[in-house]
């Protein structure tokens, strides 16, 4: 966090990586977002997964599900159930930056799946993506919720490369990705009428205040959600309502904001079938199955190592 905040607040334009949203409050706010009428991705992905989980269980016969960015693990239960019904599942290994999300999800999973080994890791998946070495094969790596959209093309390539290096010939990769769609639908999903997403966005300032002794006044920033047509991604920013100086004590840093200056806090890339298939293929991952909802809002794909 120290490294990200020093680099991000010294850059032009300023930028903070989205992974630092997720303290206990941030994880909670995200769960609230997933229940908003305007935020379709969670609901749509869940409907797709409910439909295809038995097929995935049959195709993979996975003994381990390894899940970077697991959050609440709610949708993953559909896969755990299908693999349990098939009789192959032995281990679930969630990995998340949020200890509170892992603790909550882990306690519930241990209760609901008494025969399952739950091996949780607190980590940043961009830094460390190793599947626990004693996790039984075959392994299914799941990356759901379009978390992949938080990464730019360079970061995605690094992610796929790390993942590919760890995949055996019988392992598989299940990816959930939000698709390019009508601009207004997208903007509404990231700027809801109840202001939950605005609170979520500003939460990163509370986190930096607490962890690094900063004096951000969250009310002095406004939530901005915009569609970047060129990059085909949603962006969240915090706009400084007036000129101000913020101090970050633990970093010995003083940061000036101009009136109306934008600080980018998240990218959420939206995908097309051709582009996503090609970038995976470039990293040695062959897309075997591609599933969507009726309206083609969201896609879930299953990929396997090529050759
Ligand atoms: C958890 C990264 C998939 O980008 O849609 C929700 C986070 N940001 N509303 C997304 C988020 C604003 C979410 N991901």
Tab-separated table of C-alpha atoms and ligand atoms in Angstrom:
chain	number	residue	atom	x	y	z
A	1	UNK	CA	0.000	0.000	0.000
A	2	UNK	CA	2.806	2.426	0.868
A	3	UNK	CA	4.435	1.844	-2.504
A	4	UNK	CA	1.155	2.169	-4.422
A	5	UNK	CA	0.145	5.348	-2.601
A	6	UNK	CA	3.530	7.088	-2.985
A	7	UNK	CA	3.676	6.256	-6.683
A	8	UNK	CA	0.000	6.956	-7.351
A	9	UNK	CA	-0.220	10.306	-5.564
A	10	UNK	CA	3.017	11.509	-7.171
A	11	UNK	CA	1.886	10.572	-10.677
A	12	UNK	CA	0.113	12.817	-13.204
A	13	UNK	CA	-2.770	12.181	-13.368
A	14	UNK	CA	-3.072	10.781	-9.840
A	15	UNK	CA	-4.170	7.191	-9.506
A	16	UNK	CA	-4.909	4.687	-6.730
A	17	UNK	CA	-5.207	0.948	-7.403
A	18	UNK	CA	-8.679	-0.524	-6.695
A	19	UNK	CA	-7.372	-3.355	-4.506
A	20	UNK	CA	-7.213	-0.958	-1.529
A	21	UNK	CA	-10.996	-0.464	-1.485
A	22	UNK	CA	-11.485	-3.712	0.351
A	23	UNK	CA	-11.099	-3.274	4.088
A	24	UNK	CA	-14.013	-4.660	6.138
A	25	UNK	CA	-16.210	-1.649	5.308
A	26	UNK	CA	-15.202	-1.667	1.632
A	27	UNK	CA	-15.930	-5.387	1.296
A	28	UNK	CA	-19.292	-4.757	2.926
A	29	UNK	CA	-20.080	-1.863	0.592
A	30	UNK	CA	-19.149	-4.004	-2.394
A	31	UNK	CA	-21.581	-6.696	-1.213
A	32	UNK	CA	-24.253	-3.974	-1.049
A	33	UNK	CA	-23.382	-2.917	-4.613
A	34	UNK	CA	-23.958	-6.467	-5.844
A	35	UNK	CA	-27.559	-6.205	-4.610
A	36	UNK	CA	-28.352	-2.890	-6.334
A	37	UNK	CA	-30.901	-2.937	-9.163
A	38	UNK	CA	-28.474	-1.022	-11.411
A	39	UNK	CA	-25.490	-3.331	-10.813
A	40	UNK	CA	-26.303	-6.241	-13.152
A	41	UNK	CA	-22.933	-8.144	-13.337
A	42	UNK	CA	-23.258	-10.222	-10.153
A	43	UNK	CA	-26.844	-11.264	-10.838
A	44	UNK	CA	-26.266	-12.081	-14.484
A	45	UNK	CA	-23.087	-14.057	-13.828
A	46	UNK	CA	-24.804	-15.983	-11.062
A	47	UNK	CA	-27.627	-16.963	-13.408
A	48	UNK	CA	-25.141	-18.188	-16.010
A	49	UNK	CA	-23.192	-20.160	-13.399
A	50	UNK	CA	-26.343	-21.772	-12.025
A	51	UNK	CA	-27.104	-23.021	-15.535
A	52	UNK	CA	-23.627	-24.291	-16.483
A	53	UNK	CA	-22.151	-25.506	-13.179
A	54	UNK	CA	-22.966	-29.195	-13.844
A	55	UNK	CA	-21.349	-28.957	-17.281
A	56	UNK	CA	-18.200	-27.390	-15.774
A	57	UNK	CA	-18.073	-30.096	-13.126
A	58	UNK	CA	-18.323	-32.753	-15.833
A	59	UNK	CA	-15.730	-31.130	-18.096
A	60	UNK	CA	-13.124	-30.549	-15.366
A	61	UNK	CA	-13.679	-33.217	-12.707
A	62	UNK	CA	-11.832	-30.802	-10.453
A	63	UNK	CA	-10.494	-31.919	-7.060
A	64	UNK	CA	-9.392	-28.371	-6.192
A	65	UNK	CA	-11.009	-25.029	-6.863
A	66	UNK	CA	-8.463	-22.221	-6.526
A	67	UNK	CA	-10.026	-18.773	-6.560
A	68	UNK	CA	-8.041	-15.515	-6.654
A	69	UNK	CA	-10.201	-12.521	-5.639
A	70	UNK	CA	-12.712	-14.795	-3.928
A	71	UNK	CA	-14.485	-12.096	-1.869
A	72	UNK	CA	-17.622	-13.573	-0.315
A	73	UNK	CA	-17.291	-16.799	-2.421
A	74	UNK	CA	-21.042	-16.619	-2.905
A	75	UNK	CA	-21.293	-17.476	-6.601
A	76	UNK	CA	-18.521	-20.063	-6.292
A	77	UNK	CA	-20.842	-22.160	-4.151
A	78	UNK	CA	-22.702	-23.096	-7.331
A	79	UNK	CA	-19.496	-24.716	-8.597
A	80	UNK	CA	-18.642	-26.274	-5.242
A	81	UNK	CA	-22.130	-27.807	-5.154
A	82	UNK	CA	-21.865	-29.220	-8.674
A	83	UNK	CA	-18.382	-30.655	-8.026
A	84	UNK	CA	-19.535	-32.100	-4.715
A	85	UNK	CA	-22.459	-33.767	-6.477
A	86	UNK	CA	-19.970	-35.266	-8.961
A	87	UNK	CA	-17.870	-36.521	-6.057
A	88	UNK	CA	-14.530	-35.065	-7.226
A	89	UNK	CA	-14.102	-31.984	-5.017
A	90	UNK	CA	-11.707	-32.154	-2.054
A	91	UNK	CA	-10.195	-28.712	-1.619
A	92	UNK	CA	-11.281	-25.089	-1.999
A	93	UNK	CA	-8.485	-22.508	-1.920
A	94	UNK	CA	-9.767	-18.900	-1.853
A	95	UNK	CA	-7.279	-16.038	-2.089
A	96	UNK	CA	-8.154	-12.414	-1.391
A	97	UNK	CA	-6.603	-9.104	-0.248
A	98	UNK	CA	-9.356	-8.774	2.347
A	99	UNK	CA	-8.829	-10.775	5.562
A	100	UNK	CA	-12.336	-9.878	6.756
A	101	UNK	CA	-13.966	-11.196	3.564
A	102	UNK	CA	-11.930	-14.414	3.810
A	103	UNK	CA	-12.756	-14.929	7.482
A	104	UNK	CA	-16.488	-14.497	6.903
A	105	UNK	CA	-16.576	-16.618	3.752
A	106	UNK	CA	-14.297	-19.268	5.297
A	107	UNK	CA	-16.358	-19.712	8.453
A	108	UNK	CA	-19.550	-20.193	6.433
A	109	UNK	CA	-17.882	-22.608	3.985
A	110	UNK	CA	-16.445	-24.790	6.763
A	111	UNK	CA	-19.913	-24.974	8.277
A	112	UNK	CA	-21.715	-25.730	5.003
A	113	UNK	CA	-19.148	-28.103	3.439
A	114	UNK	CA	-17.871	-30.217	6.351
A	115	UNK	CA	-15.975	-32.665	4.099
A	116	UNK	CA	-14.134	-29.907	2.237
A	117	UNK	CA	-10.585	-28.707	3.012
A	118	UNK	CA	-10.698	-24.901	2.904
A	119	UNK	CA	-7.217	-23.401	2.463
A	120	UNK	CA	-7.486	-19.610	2.483
A	121	UNK	CA	-4.688	-17.160	1.654
A	122	UNK	CA	-4.531	-13.408	2.243
A	123	UNK	CA	-2.605	-12.073	-0.757
A	124	UNK	CA	-2.605	-9.716	-3.708
A	125	UNK	CA	-3.137	-11.915	-6.770
A	126	UNK	CA	-1.033	-9.606	-8.924
A	127	UNK	CA	1.990	-10.342	-6.727
A	128	UNK	CA	1.406	-13.972	-5.805
A	129	UNK	CA	-0.725	-16.391	-7.760
A	130	UNK	CA	0.676	-19.760	-6.745
A	131	UNK	CA	-1.842	-22.522	-6.223
A	132	UNK	CA	-1.194	-24.131	-2.805
A	133	UNK	CA	1.343	-26.846	-3.749
A	134	UNK	CA	-0.412	-29.671	-1.917
A	135	UNK	CA	-3.808	-28.959	-3.501
A	136	UNK	CA	-4.972	-32.119	-5.312
A	137	UNK	CA	-5.291	-32.229	-9.129
A	138	UNK	CA	-7.063	-31.657	-11.399
A	139	UNK	CA	-7.429	-28.038	-10.430
A	140	UNK	CA	-9.948	-25.480	-11.586
A	141	UNK	CA	-8.800	-21.869	-11.262
A	142	UNK	CA	-11.798	-19.544	-11.098
A	143	UNK	CA	-11.588	-15.790	-11.637
A	144	UNK	CA	-15.144	-14.534	-11.379
A	145	UNK	CA	-17.090	-11.289	-11.156
A	146	UNK	CA	-15.107	-9.614	-13.948
A	147	UNK	CA	-12.328	-8.827	-11.506
A	148	UNK	CA	-10.156	-9.261	-14.642
A	149	UNK	CA	-11.593	-5.882	-15.726
A	150	UNK	CA	-9.578	-4.140	-12.998
A	151	UNK	CA	-6.408	-4.974	-14.927
A	152	UNK	CA	-5.166	-3.106	-18.004
A	153	UNK	CA	-3.944	-5.150	-21.007
A	154	UNK	CA	-0.344	-5.295	-19.724
A	155	UNK	CA	-1.418	-6.373	-16.251
A	156	UNK	CA	-3.753	-8.974	-17.755
A	157	UNK	CA	-0.908	-10.477	-19.757
A	158	UNK	CA	1.205	-10.727	-16.589
A	159	UNK	CA	-1.721	-12.337	-14.799
A	160	UNK	CA	-2.332	-14.928	-17.552
A	161	UNK	CA	1.402	-15.691	-17.767
A	162	UNK	CA	1.616	-16.307	-14.018
A	163	UNK	CA	-1.469	-18.461	-14.156
A	164	UNK	CA	-0.363	-20.424	-17.214
A	165	UNK	CA	2.997	-21.221	-15.591
A	166	UNK	CA	1.137	-22.931	-12.767
A	167	UNK	CA	-1.381	-24.910	-14.844
A	168	UNK	CA	-0.927	-28.626	-15.424
A	169	UNK	CA	-2.309	-30.341	-18.561
A	170	UNK	CA	-5.494	-31.481	-16.750
A	171	UNK	CA	-6.170	-28.116	-15.093
A	172	UNK	CA	-8.589	-25.500	-16.351
A	173	UNK	CA	-9.316	-21.784	-16.016
A	174	UNK	CA	-12.838	-20.399	-15.563
A	175	UNK	CA	-13.155	-16.674	-16.240
A	176	UNK	CA	-16.144	-14.365	-15.738
A	177	UNK	CA	-16.010	-11.205	-17.879
A	178	UNK	CA	-18.358	-8.274	-18.306
A	179	UNK	CA	-19.118	-7.437	-21.943
A	180	UNK	CA	-19.212	-4.140	-23.865
A	181	UNK	CA	-22.764	-2.804	-23.874
A	182	UNK	CA	-24.907	0.314	-23.941
A	183	UNK	CA	-23.102	3.235	-22.321
A	184	UNK	CA	-26.042	4.335	-20.152
A	185	UNK	CA	-26.484	0.871	-18.663
A	186	UNK	CA	-22.798	0.854	-17.764
A	187	UNK	CA	-22.750	4.337	-16.252
A	188	UNK	CA	-25.829	3.578	-14.127
A	189	UNK	CA	-24.157	0.414	-12.829
A	190	UNK	CA	-21.225	2.498	-11.547
A	191	UNK	CA	-23.187	5.541	-10.355
A	192	UNK	CA	-26.220	4.153	-8.551
A	193	UNK	CA	-29.123	6.269	-7.337
A	194	UNK	CA	-28.580	5.348	-3.676
A	195	UNK	CA	-24.955	6.490	-3.685
A	196	UNK	CA	-23.560	3.154	-2.482
A	197	UNK	CA	-20.928	3.132	-5.234
A	198	UNK	CA	-19.960	6.701	-4.306
A	199	UNK	CA	-19.394	5.576	-0.697
A	200	UNK	CA	-17.429	2.559	-1.930
A	201	UNK	CA	-15.250	4.828	-4.079
A	202	UNK	CA	-14.549	7.244	-1.211
A	203	UNK	CA	-13.798	4.362	1.134
A	204	UNK	CA	-10.284	4.162	-0.281
A	205	UNK	CA	-9.656	7.560	1.338
A	206	UNK	CA	-10.814	6.239	4.734
A	207	UNK	CA	-8.465	3.273	4.288
A	208	UNK	CA	-5.458	5.502	3.507
A	209	UNK	CA	-6.332	7.810	6.407
A	210	UNK	CA	-6.336	4.885	8.814
A	211	UNK	CA	-3.442	2.841	7.436
A	212	UNK	CA	-1.056	5.637	6.488
A	213	UNK	CA	-2.132	8.483	8.780
A	214	UNK	CA	-3.436	10.653	5.935
A	215	UNK	CA	-5.879	13.536	6.416
A	216	UNK	CA	-8.140	13.136	3.370
A	217	UNK	CA	-11.569	14.689	3.902
A	218	UNK	CA	-13.747	12.250	1.912
A	219	UNK	CA	-16.551	14.861	1.677
A	220	UNK	CA	-14.223	17.153	-0.237
A	221	UNK	CA	-14.189	14.661	-3.121
A	222	UNK	CA	-17.017	13.792	-5.495
A	223	UNK	CA	-17.672	10.388	-7.057
A	224	UNK	CA	-17.253	10.289	-10.851
A	225	UNK	CA	-18.081	7.302	-13.078
A	226	UNK	CA	-17.360	7.600	-16.781
A	227	UNK	CA	-17.231	5.435	-19.888
A	228	UNK	CA	-13.891	5.574	-21.697
A	229	UNK	CA	-14.957	4.770	-25.267
A	230	UNK	CA	-11.428	4.470	-26.636
A	231	UNK	CA	-10.333	1.875	-24.069
A	232	UNK	CA	-13.799	0.338	-23.722
A	233	UNK	CA	-13.722	0.574	-19.970
A	234	UNK	CA	-15.617	2.148	-17.092
A	235	UNK	CA	-13.529	4.374	-14.872
A	236	UNK	CA	-14.149	5.623	-11.361
A	237	UNK	CA	-12.508	8.833	-10.253
A	238	UNK	CA	-12.591	11.088	-7.214
A	239	UNK	CA	-12.865	14.762	-8.138
A	240	UNK	CA	-11.419	17.280	-5.699
A	241	UNK	CA	-14.221	19.788	-5.086
A	242	UNK	CA	-11.726	22.620	-4.522
A	243	UNK	CA	-7.963	23.225	-4.357
A	244	UNK	CA	-6.541	21.482	-1.293
A	245	UNK	CA	-3.431	19.922	0.190
A	246	UNK	CA	-3.515	16.452	1.734
A	247	UNK	CA	-0.832	15.121	4.075
A	248	UNK	CA	0.118	11.459	4.365
A	249	UNK	CA	2.013	11.247	7.645
A	250	UNK	CA	3.439	7.725	7.339
A	251	UNK	CA	4.906	8.618	3.945
A	252	UNK	CA	6.092	12.106	4.841
A	253	UNK	CA	4.152	13.216	1.814
A	254	UNK	CA	2.222	16.360	1.037
A	255	UNK	CA	-0.039	16.257	-2.018
A	256	UNK	CA	-1.680	19.189	-3.811
A	257	UNK	CA	-5.029	18.817	-5.557
A	258	UNK	CA	-6.264	21.494	-7.954
A	259	UNK	CA	-9.964	22.400	-7.997
A	260	UNK	CA	-11.818	19.749	-10.059
A	261	UNK	CA	-8.713	17.584	-10.410
A	262	UNK	CA	-9.556	13.936	-11.068
A	263	UNK	CA	-7.832	11.055	-9.304
A	264	UNK	CA	-8.536	7.683	-10.936
A	265	UNK	CA	-9.436	4.942	-8.468
A	266	UNK	CA	-10.561	2.077	-10.718
A	267	UNK	CA	-10.716	0.814	-14.259
A	268	UNK	CA	-13.317	-1.802	-15.124
A	269	UNK	CA	-12.591	-3.030	-18.647
A	270	UNK	CA	-15.436	-4.446	-20.722
A	271	UNK	CA	-14.747	-7.258	-23.171
A	272	UNK	CA	-15.657	-8.672	-26.572
A	273	UNK	CA	-15.460	-12.345	-27.436
A	274	UNK	CA	-12.786	-11.967	-30.128
A	275	UNK	CA	-10.466	-9.787	-28.079
A	276	UNK	CA	-10.683	-11.893	-24.942
A	277	UNK	CA	-10.198	-15.177	-26.835
A	278	UNK	CA	-7.156	-13.696	-28.612
A	279	UNK	CA	-5.446	-12.360	-25.493
A	280	UNK	CA	-5.874	-15.701	-23.723
A	281	UNK	CA	-4.607	-17.589	-26.761
A	282	UNK	CA	-1.520	-15.323	-26.864
A	283	UNK	CA	-0.723	-16.579	-23.360
A	284	UNK	CA	-1.209	-20.269	-24.128
A	285	UNK	CA	-4.814	-20.592	-23.025
A	286	UNK	CA	-7.405	-22.066	-25.416
A	287	UNK	CA	-11.014	-21.082	-24.878
A	288	UNK	CA	-13.024	-24.326	-24.891
A	289	UNK	CA	-16.456	-22.991	-23.898
A	290	UNK	CA	-18.099	-19.593	-24.023
A	291	UNK	CA	-21.390	-19.047	-22.245
A	292	UNK	CA	-23.482	-15.878	-21.955
A	293	UNK	CA	-26.905	-14.786	-20.757
A	294	UNK	CA	-29.679	-14.228	-23.294
A	295	UNK	CA	-28.968	-10.482	-23.583
A	296	UNK	CA	-25.186	-11.101	-23.858
A	297	UNK	CA	-24.435	-8.819	-20.945
A	298	UNK	CA	-21.836	-11.054	-19.315
A	299	UNK	CA	-19.692	-14.035	-20.360
A	300	UNK	CA	-18.240	-17.031	-18.563
A	301	UNK	CA	-15.540	-18.984	-20.377
A	302	UNK	CA	-13.592	-22.144	-19.740
A	303	UNK	CA	-10.007	-22.250	-21.028
A	304	UNK	CA	-7.363	-24.972	-20.961
A	305	UNK	CA	-3.593	-24.923	-21.573
A	306	UNK	CA	-2.815	-25.157	-25.293
A	307	UNK	CA	-0.867	-28.141	-26.735
B	1	LIG	C1	-15.273	-6.296	-8.280
B	1	LIG	C2	-13.869	-5.204	-9.836
B	1	LIG	C3	-15.642	-6.549	-10.608
B	1	LIG	O1	-15.450	-3.421	-11.552
B	1	LIG	O2	-17.538	-3.916	-11.457
B	1	LIG	C4	-18.263	-2.256	-8.512
B	1	LIG	C5	-15.930	-3.390	-8.569
B	1	LIG	N1	-16.570	-0.979	-8.756
B	1	LIG	N2	-18.693	-1.000	-8.608
B	1	LIG	C6	-16.422	-3.883	-10.952
B	1	LIG	C7	-16.914	-2.243	-8.606
B	1	LIG	C8	-17.675	-0.217	-8.744
B	1	LIG	C9	-16.229	-4.477	-9.552
B	1	LIG	N3	-15.245	-5.599	-9.565
